[in-house]
mmCIF file of C-alpha atoms and ligand atoms in Angstrom:
data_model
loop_
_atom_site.group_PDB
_atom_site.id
_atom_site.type_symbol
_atom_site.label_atom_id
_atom_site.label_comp_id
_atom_site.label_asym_id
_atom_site.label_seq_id
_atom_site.Cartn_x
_atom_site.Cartn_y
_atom_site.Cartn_z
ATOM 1 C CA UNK A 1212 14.677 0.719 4.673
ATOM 2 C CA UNK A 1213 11.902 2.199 2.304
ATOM 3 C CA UNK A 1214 13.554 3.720 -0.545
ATOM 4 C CA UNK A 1215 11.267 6.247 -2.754
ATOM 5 C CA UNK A 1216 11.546 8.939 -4.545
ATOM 6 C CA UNK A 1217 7.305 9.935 -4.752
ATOM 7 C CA UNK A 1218 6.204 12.965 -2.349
ATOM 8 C CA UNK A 1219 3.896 12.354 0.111
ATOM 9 C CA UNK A 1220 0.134 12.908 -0.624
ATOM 10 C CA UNK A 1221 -1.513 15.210 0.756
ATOM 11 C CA UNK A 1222 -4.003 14.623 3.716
ATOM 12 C CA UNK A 1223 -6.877 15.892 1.278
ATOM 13 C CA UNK A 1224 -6.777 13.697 -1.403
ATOM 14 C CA UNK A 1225 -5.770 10.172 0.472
ATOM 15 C CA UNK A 1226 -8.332 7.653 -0.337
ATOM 16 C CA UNK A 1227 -6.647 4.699 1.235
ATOM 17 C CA UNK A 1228 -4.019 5.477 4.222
ATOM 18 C CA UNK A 1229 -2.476 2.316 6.334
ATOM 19 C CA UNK A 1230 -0.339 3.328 8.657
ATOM 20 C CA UNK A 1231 2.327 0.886 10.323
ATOM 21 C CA UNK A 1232 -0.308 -2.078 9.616
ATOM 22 C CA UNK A 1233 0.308 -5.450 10.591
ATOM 23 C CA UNK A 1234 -0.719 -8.739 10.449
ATOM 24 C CA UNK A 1235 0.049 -12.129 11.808
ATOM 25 C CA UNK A 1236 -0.897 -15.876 11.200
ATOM 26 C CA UNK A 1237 0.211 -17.057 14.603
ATOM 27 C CA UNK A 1238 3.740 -16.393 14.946
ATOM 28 C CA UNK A 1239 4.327 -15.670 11.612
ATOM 29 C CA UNK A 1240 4.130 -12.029 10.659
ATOM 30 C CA UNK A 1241 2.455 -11.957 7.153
ATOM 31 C CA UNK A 1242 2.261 -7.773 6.934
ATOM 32 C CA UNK A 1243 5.182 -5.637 9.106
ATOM 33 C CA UNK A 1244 4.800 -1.801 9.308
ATOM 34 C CA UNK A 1245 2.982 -1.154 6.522
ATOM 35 C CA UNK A 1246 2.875 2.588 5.191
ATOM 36 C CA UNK A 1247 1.584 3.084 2.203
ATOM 37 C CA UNK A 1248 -1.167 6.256 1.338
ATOM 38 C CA UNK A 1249 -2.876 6.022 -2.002
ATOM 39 C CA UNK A 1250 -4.401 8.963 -3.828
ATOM 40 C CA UNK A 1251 -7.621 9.383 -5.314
ATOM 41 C CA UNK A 1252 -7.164 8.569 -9.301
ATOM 42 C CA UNK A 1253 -3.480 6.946 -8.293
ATOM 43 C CA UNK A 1254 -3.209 3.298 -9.632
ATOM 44 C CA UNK A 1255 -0.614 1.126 -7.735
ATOM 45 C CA UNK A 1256 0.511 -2.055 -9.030
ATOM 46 C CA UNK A 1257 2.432 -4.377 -6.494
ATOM 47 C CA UNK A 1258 4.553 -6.959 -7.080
ATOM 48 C CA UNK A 1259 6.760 -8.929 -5.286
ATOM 49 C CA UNK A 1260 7.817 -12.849 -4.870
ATOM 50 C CA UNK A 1261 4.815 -15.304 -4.059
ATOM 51 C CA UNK A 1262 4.210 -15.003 -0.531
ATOM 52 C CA UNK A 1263 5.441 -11.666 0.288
ATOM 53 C CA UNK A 1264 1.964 -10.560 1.602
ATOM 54 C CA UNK A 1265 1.062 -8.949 -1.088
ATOM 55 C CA UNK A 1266 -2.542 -10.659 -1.081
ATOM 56 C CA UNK A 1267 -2.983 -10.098 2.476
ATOM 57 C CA UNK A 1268 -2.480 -6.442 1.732
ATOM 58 C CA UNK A 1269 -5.336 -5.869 -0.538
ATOM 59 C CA UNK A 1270 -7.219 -7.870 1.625
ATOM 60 C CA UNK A 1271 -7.362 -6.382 4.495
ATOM 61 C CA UNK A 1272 -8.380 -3.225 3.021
ATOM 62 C CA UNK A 1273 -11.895 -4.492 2.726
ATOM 63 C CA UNK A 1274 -11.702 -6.060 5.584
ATOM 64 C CA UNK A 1275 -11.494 -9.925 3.937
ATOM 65 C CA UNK A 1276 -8.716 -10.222 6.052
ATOM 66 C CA UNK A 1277 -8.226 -8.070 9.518
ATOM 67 C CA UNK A 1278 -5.248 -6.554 10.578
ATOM 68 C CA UNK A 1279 -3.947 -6.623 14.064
ATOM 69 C CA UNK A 1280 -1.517 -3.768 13.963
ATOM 70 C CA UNK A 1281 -1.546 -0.168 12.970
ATOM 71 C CA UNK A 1282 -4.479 1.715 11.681
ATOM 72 C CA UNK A 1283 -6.097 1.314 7.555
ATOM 73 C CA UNK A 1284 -8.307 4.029 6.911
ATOM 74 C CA UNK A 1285 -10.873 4.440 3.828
ATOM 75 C CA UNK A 1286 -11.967 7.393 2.450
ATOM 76 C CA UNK A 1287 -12.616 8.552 5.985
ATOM 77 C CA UNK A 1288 -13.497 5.585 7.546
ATOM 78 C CA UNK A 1289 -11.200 3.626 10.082
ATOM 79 C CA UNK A 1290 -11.425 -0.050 9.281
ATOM 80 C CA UNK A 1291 -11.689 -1.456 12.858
ATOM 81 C CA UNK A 1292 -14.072 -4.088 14.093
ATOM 82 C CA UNK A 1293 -17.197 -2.019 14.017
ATOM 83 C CA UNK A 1294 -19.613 -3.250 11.294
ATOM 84 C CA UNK A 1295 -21.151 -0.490 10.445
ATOM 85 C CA UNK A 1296 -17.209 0.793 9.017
ATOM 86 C CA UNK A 1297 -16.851 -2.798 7.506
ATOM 87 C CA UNK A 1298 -20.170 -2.266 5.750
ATOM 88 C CA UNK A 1299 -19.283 1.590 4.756
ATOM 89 C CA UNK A 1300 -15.860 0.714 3.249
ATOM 90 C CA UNK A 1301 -17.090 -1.984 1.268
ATOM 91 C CA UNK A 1302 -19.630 -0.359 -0.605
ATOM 92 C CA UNK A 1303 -17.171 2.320 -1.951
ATOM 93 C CA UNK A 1304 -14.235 -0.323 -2.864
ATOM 94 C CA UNK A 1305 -14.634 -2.995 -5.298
ATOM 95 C CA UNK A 1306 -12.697 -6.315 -5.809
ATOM 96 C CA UNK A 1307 -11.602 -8.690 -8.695
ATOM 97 C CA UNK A 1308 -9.975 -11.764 -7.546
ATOM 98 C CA UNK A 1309 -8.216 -14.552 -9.421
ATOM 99 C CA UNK A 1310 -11.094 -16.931 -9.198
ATOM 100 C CA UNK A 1311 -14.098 -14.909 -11.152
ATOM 101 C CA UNK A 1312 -16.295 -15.968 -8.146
ATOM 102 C CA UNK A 1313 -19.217 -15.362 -9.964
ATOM 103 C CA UNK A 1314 -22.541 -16.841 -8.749
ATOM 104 C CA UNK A 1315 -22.958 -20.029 -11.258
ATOM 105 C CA UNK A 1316 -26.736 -20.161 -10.973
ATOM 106 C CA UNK A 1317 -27.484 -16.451 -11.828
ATOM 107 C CA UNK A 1318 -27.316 -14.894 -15.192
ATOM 108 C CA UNK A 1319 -25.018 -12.396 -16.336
ATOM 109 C CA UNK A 1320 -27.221 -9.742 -15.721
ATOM 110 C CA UNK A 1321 -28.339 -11.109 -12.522
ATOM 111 C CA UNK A 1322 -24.711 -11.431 -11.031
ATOM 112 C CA UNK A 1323 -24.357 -7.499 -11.342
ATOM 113 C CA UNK A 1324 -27.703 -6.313 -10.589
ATOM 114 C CA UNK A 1325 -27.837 -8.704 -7.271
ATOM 115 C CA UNK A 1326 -25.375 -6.635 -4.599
ATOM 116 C CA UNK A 1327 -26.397 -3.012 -5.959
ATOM 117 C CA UNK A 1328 -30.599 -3.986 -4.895
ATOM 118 C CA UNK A 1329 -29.998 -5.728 -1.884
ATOM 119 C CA UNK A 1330 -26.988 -3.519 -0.587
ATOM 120 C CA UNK A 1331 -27.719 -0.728 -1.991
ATOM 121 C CA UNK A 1332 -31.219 -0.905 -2.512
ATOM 122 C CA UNK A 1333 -31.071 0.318 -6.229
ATOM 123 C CA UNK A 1334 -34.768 -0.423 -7.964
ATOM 124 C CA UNK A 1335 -34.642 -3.444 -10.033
ATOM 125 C CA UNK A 1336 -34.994 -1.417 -13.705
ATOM 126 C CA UNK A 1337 -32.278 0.968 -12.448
ATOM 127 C CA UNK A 1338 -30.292 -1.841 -11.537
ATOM 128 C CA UNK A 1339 -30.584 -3.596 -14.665
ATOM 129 C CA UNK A 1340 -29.478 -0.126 -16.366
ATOM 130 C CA UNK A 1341 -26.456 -0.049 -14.591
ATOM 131 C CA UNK A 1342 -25.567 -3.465 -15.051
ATOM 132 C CA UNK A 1343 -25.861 -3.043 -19.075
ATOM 133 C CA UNK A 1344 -24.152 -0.193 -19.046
ATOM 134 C CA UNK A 1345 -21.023 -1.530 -17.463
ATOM 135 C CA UNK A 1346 -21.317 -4.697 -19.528
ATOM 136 C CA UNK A 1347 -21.089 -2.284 -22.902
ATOM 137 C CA UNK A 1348 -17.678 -0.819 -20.816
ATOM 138 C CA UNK A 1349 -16.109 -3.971 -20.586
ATOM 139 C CA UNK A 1350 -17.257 -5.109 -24.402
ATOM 140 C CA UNK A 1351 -19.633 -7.880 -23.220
ATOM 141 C CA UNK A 1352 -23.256 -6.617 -23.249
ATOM 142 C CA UNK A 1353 -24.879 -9.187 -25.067
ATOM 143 C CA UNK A 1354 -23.580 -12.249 -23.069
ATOM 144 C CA UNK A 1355 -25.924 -10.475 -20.318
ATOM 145 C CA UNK A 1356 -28.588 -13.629 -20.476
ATOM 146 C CA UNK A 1357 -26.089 -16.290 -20.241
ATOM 147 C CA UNK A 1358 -25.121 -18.321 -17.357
ATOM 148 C CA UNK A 1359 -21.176 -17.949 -16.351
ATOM 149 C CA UNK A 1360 -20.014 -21.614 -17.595
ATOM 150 C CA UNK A 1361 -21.596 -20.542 -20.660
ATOM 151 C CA UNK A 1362 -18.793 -17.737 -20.832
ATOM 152 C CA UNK A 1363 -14.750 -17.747 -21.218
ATOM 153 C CA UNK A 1364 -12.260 -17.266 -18.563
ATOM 154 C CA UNK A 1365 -11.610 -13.890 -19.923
ATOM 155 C CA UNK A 1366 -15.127 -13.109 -20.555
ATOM 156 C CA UNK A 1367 -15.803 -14.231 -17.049
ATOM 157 C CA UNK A 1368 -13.357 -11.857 -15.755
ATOM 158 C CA UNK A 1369 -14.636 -8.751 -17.157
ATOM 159 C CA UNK A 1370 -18.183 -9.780 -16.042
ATOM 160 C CA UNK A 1371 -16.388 -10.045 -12.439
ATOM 161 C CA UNK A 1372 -14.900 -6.332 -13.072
ATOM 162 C CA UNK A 1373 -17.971 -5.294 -14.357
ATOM 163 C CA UNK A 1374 -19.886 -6.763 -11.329
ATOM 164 C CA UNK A 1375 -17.683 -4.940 -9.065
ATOM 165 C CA UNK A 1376 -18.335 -1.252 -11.386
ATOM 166 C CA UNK A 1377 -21.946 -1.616 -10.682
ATOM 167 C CA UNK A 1378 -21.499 -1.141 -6.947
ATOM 168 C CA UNK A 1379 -20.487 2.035 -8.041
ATOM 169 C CA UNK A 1380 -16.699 1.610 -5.932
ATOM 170 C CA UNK A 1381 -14.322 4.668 -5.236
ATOM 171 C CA UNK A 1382 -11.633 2.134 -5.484
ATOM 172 C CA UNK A 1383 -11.114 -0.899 -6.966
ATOM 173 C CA UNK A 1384 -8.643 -3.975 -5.851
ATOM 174 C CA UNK A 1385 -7.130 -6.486 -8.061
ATOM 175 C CA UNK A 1386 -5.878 -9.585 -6.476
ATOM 176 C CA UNK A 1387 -3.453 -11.428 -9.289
ATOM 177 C CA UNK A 1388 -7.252 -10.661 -12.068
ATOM 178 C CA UNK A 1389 -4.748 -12.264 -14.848
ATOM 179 C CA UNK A 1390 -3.514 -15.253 -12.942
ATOM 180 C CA UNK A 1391 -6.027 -17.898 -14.117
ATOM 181 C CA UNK A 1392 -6.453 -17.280 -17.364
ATOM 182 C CA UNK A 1393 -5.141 -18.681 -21.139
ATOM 183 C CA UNK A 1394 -2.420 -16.784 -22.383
ATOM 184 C CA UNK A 1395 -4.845 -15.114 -24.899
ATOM 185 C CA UNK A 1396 -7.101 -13.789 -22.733
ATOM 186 C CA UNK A 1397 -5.265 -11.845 -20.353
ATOM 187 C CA UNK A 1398 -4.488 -8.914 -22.945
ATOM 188 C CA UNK A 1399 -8.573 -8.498 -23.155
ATOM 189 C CA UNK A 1400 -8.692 -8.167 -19.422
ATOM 190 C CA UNK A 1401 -5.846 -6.107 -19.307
ATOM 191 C CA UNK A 1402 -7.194 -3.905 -22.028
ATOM 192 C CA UNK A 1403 -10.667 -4.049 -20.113
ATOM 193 C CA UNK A 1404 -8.394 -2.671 -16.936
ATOM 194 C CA UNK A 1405 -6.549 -0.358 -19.262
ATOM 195 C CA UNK A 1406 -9.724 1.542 -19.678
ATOM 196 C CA UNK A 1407 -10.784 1.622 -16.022
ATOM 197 C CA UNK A 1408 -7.570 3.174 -15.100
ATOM 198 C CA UNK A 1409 -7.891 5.950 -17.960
ATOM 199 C CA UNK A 1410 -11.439 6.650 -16.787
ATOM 200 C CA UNK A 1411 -10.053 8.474 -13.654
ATOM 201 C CA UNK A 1412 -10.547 5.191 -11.083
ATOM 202 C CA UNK A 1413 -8.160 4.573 -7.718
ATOM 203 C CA UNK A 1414 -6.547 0.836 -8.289
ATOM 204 C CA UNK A 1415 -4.267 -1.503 -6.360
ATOM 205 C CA UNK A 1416 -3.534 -3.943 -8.280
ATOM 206 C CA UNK A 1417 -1.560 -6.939 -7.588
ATOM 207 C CA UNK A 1418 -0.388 -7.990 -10.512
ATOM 208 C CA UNK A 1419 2.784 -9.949 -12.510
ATOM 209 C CA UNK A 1420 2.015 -8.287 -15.530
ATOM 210 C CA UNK A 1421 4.896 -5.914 -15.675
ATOM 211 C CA UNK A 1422 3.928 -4.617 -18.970
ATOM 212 C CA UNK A 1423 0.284 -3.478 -17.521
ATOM 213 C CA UNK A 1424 2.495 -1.672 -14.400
ATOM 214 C CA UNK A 1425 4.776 0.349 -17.196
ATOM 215 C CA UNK A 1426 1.899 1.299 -18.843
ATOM 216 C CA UNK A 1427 -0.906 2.350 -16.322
ATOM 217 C CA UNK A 1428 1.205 2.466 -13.110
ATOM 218 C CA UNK A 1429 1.657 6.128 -11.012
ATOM 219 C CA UNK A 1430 3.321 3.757 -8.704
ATOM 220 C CA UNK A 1431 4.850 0.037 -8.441
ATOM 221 C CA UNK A 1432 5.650 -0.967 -4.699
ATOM 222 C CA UNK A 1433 7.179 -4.023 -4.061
ATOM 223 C CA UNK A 1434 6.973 -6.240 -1.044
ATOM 224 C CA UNK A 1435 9.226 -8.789 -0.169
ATOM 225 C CA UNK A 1436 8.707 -10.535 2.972
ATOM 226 C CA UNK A 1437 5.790 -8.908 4.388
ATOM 227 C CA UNK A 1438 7.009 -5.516 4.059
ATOM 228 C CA UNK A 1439 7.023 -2.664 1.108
ATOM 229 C CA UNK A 1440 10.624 -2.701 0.609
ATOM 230 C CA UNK A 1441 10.544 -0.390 -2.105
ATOM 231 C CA UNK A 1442 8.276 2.190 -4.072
ATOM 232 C CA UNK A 1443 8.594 4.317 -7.033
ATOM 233 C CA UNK A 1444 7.142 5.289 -10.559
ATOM 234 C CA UNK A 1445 7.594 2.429 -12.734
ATOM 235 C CA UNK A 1446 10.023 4.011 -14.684
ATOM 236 C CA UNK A 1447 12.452 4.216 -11.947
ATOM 237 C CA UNK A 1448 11.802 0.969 -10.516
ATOM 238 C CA UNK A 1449 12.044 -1.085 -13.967
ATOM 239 C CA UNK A 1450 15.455 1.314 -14.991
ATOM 240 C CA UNK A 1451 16.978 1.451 -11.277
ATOM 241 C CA UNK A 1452 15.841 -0.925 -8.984
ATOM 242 C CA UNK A 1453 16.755 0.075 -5.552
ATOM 243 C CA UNK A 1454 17.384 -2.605 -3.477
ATOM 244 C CA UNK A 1455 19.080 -5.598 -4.330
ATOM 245 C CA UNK A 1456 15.708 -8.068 -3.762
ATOM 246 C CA UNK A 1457 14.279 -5.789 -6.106
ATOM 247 C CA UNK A 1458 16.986 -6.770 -7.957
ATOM 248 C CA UNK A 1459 16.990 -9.786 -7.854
ATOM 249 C CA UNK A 1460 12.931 -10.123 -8.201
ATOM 250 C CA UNK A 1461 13.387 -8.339 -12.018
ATOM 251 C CA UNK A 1462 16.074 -10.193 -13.184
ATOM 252 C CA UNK A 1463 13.709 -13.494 -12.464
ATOM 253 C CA UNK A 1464 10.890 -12.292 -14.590
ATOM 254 C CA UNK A 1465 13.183 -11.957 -17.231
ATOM 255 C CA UNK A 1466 14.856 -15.403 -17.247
HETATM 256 P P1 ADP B 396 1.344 -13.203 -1.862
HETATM 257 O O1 ADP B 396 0.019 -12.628 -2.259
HETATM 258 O O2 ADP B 396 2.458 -12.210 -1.929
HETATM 259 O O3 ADP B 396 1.699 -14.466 -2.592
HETATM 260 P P2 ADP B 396 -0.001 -13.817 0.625
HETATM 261 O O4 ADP B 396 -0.467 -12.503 1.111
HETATM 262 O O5 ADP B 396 -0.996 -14.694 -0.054
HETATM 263 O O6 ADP B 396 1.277 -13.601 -0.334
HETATM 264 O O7 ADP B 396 0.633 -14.636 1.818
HETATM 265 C C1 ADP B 396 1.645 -14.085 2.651
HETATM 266 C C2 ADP B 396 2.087 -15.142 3.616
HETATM 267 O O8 ADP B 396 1.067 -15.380 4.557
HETATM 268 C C3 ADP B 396 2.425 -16.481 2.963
HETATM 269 O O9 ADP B 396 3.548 -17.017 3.594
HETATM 270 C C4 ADP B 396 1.214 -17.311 3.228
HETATM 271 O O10 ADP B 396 1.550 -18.673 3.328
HETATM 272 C C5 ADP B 396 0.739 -16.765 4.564
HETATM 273 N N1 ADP B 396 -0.721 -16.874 4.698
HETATM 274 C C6 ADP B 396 -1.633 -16.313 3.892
HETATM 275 N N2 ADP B 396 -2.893 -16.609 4.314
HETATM 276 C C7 ADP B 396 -2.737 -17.393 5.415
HETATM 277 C C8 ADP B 396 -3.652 -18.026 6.329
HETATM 278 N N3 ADP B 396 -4.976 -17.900 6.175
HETATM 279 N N4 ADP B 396 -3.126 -18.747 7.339
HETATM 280 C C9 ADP B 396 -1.799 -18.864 7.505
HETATM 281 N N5 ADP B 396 -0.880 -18.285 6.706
HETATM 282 C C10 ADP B 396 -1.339 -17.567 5.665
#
């Protein structure tokens, strides 16, 4: 049973809608009637225990992964097998992932100019523009020559985020952007996401860093077991936890 106390949005203002999504590995159902509608400007952290699908979530709304059940739609645009959707919801949602993924034998520079020219067929000097600019945002403009092994784990990260800005996203998806990195670098990519979120930008996050979903959160859900078992406003679900897996889930984090 989904317990909540948010109101619906509005049909207006949904960015990302999935409606009774699933998805299965063979017989193993990795997403179960999934509901969840997302607002522009709304930032949504989820949590949940490893495994509870909370990857395969944010993947599938860009299409890494596919759903088999249910409908995900995009800001307009029903993710189905079509490529021409695939290609349209892509360019207006952006993702950070654990592993940087950056392209080791390109510069800086060259990582975020690369996908707005040849997808979006920005002119290189425009391109290059961009690209600075969003480097300044995320504090690292004059790495910009450097290679990524050159660069930090954390540094590395907000090139990623950065990289993902210059595609100019409505969205942007976090999949666990903290996970890989030295204690004292998450704060500067947190900070770096901090910022994003005040600027006005729709994120899903997936995330453990409870402190980043008090702070920035409209909304935590949390999934256990391939299903969103529970959503609220952080300061509900931190205070008074619904369910008893929710429960359960907090009182590990603290211990
Ligand atoms: P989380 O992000 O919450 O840790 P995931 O979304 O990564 O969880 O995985 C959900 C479940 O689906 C896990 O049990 C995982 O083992 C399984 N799973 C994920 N990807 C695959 C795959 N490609 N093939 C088979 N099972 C998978």
């Amino acid at each position: 049973m989904l317990h909540t106390s948010i109101s619906p949005p509005t049909a207006t203002d949904t960015v990302i809608s999935l409606e009774n999504v699933g998805k299965r590995y063979g017989n193993f159902a990795a997403l179960e009637n999934i509901d969840l509608q997302v607002r522009a400007g709304e930032k949504i952290v989820i949590c949940g225990p490893s495994g509870s699908g909370k990857s395969t979530l944010i993947r599938c709304i860009n299409r890494i992964e596919h759903h088999d059940a249910g409908r995900i739609v995009v800001d307009g645009t029903e993710l189905t097998g079509s490529i021409k959707n695939i290609g349209a919801v892509r360019r207006e949602v952006g993702m950070v992932f654990q592993s940087f993924n950056l392209f080791p034998h390109l510069t800086i520079l060259e990582n975020c100019t690369l996908a707005p020219i040849k997808v979006r067929s920005v002119g290189a000097s425009a391109a290059r523009e961009t690209a600075m600019k969003y480097l300044e945002k995320v504090r690292i403009p004059e790495q910009a020559s450097k290679y990524p092994a050159q660069l930090s784990g954390g540094q590395q990260q907000r090139v990623a985020i950065a990289r993902a800005l210059c595609m100019e996203p409505k969205v942007m998806l976090f999949d666990e952007p903290t996970s890989a990195l030295d204690p004292e670098m998450i704060k500067e990519v947190l900070d770096t996401m901090v910022g994003l979120a005040g600027d006005g930008m729709t994120m899903l996050c997936v995330t453990h860093e409870m402190g980043f979903a008090r702070q920035v959160a409209d909304r935590v859900v949390f999934m256990d077991q391939g299903k969103i078992v529970e959503q609220n406003k952080p300061d509900v679900f931190f205070n008074t936890p619904q369910t008893e897996r929710a429960q359960n889930f907090l009182r590990q984090l603290v211990h």
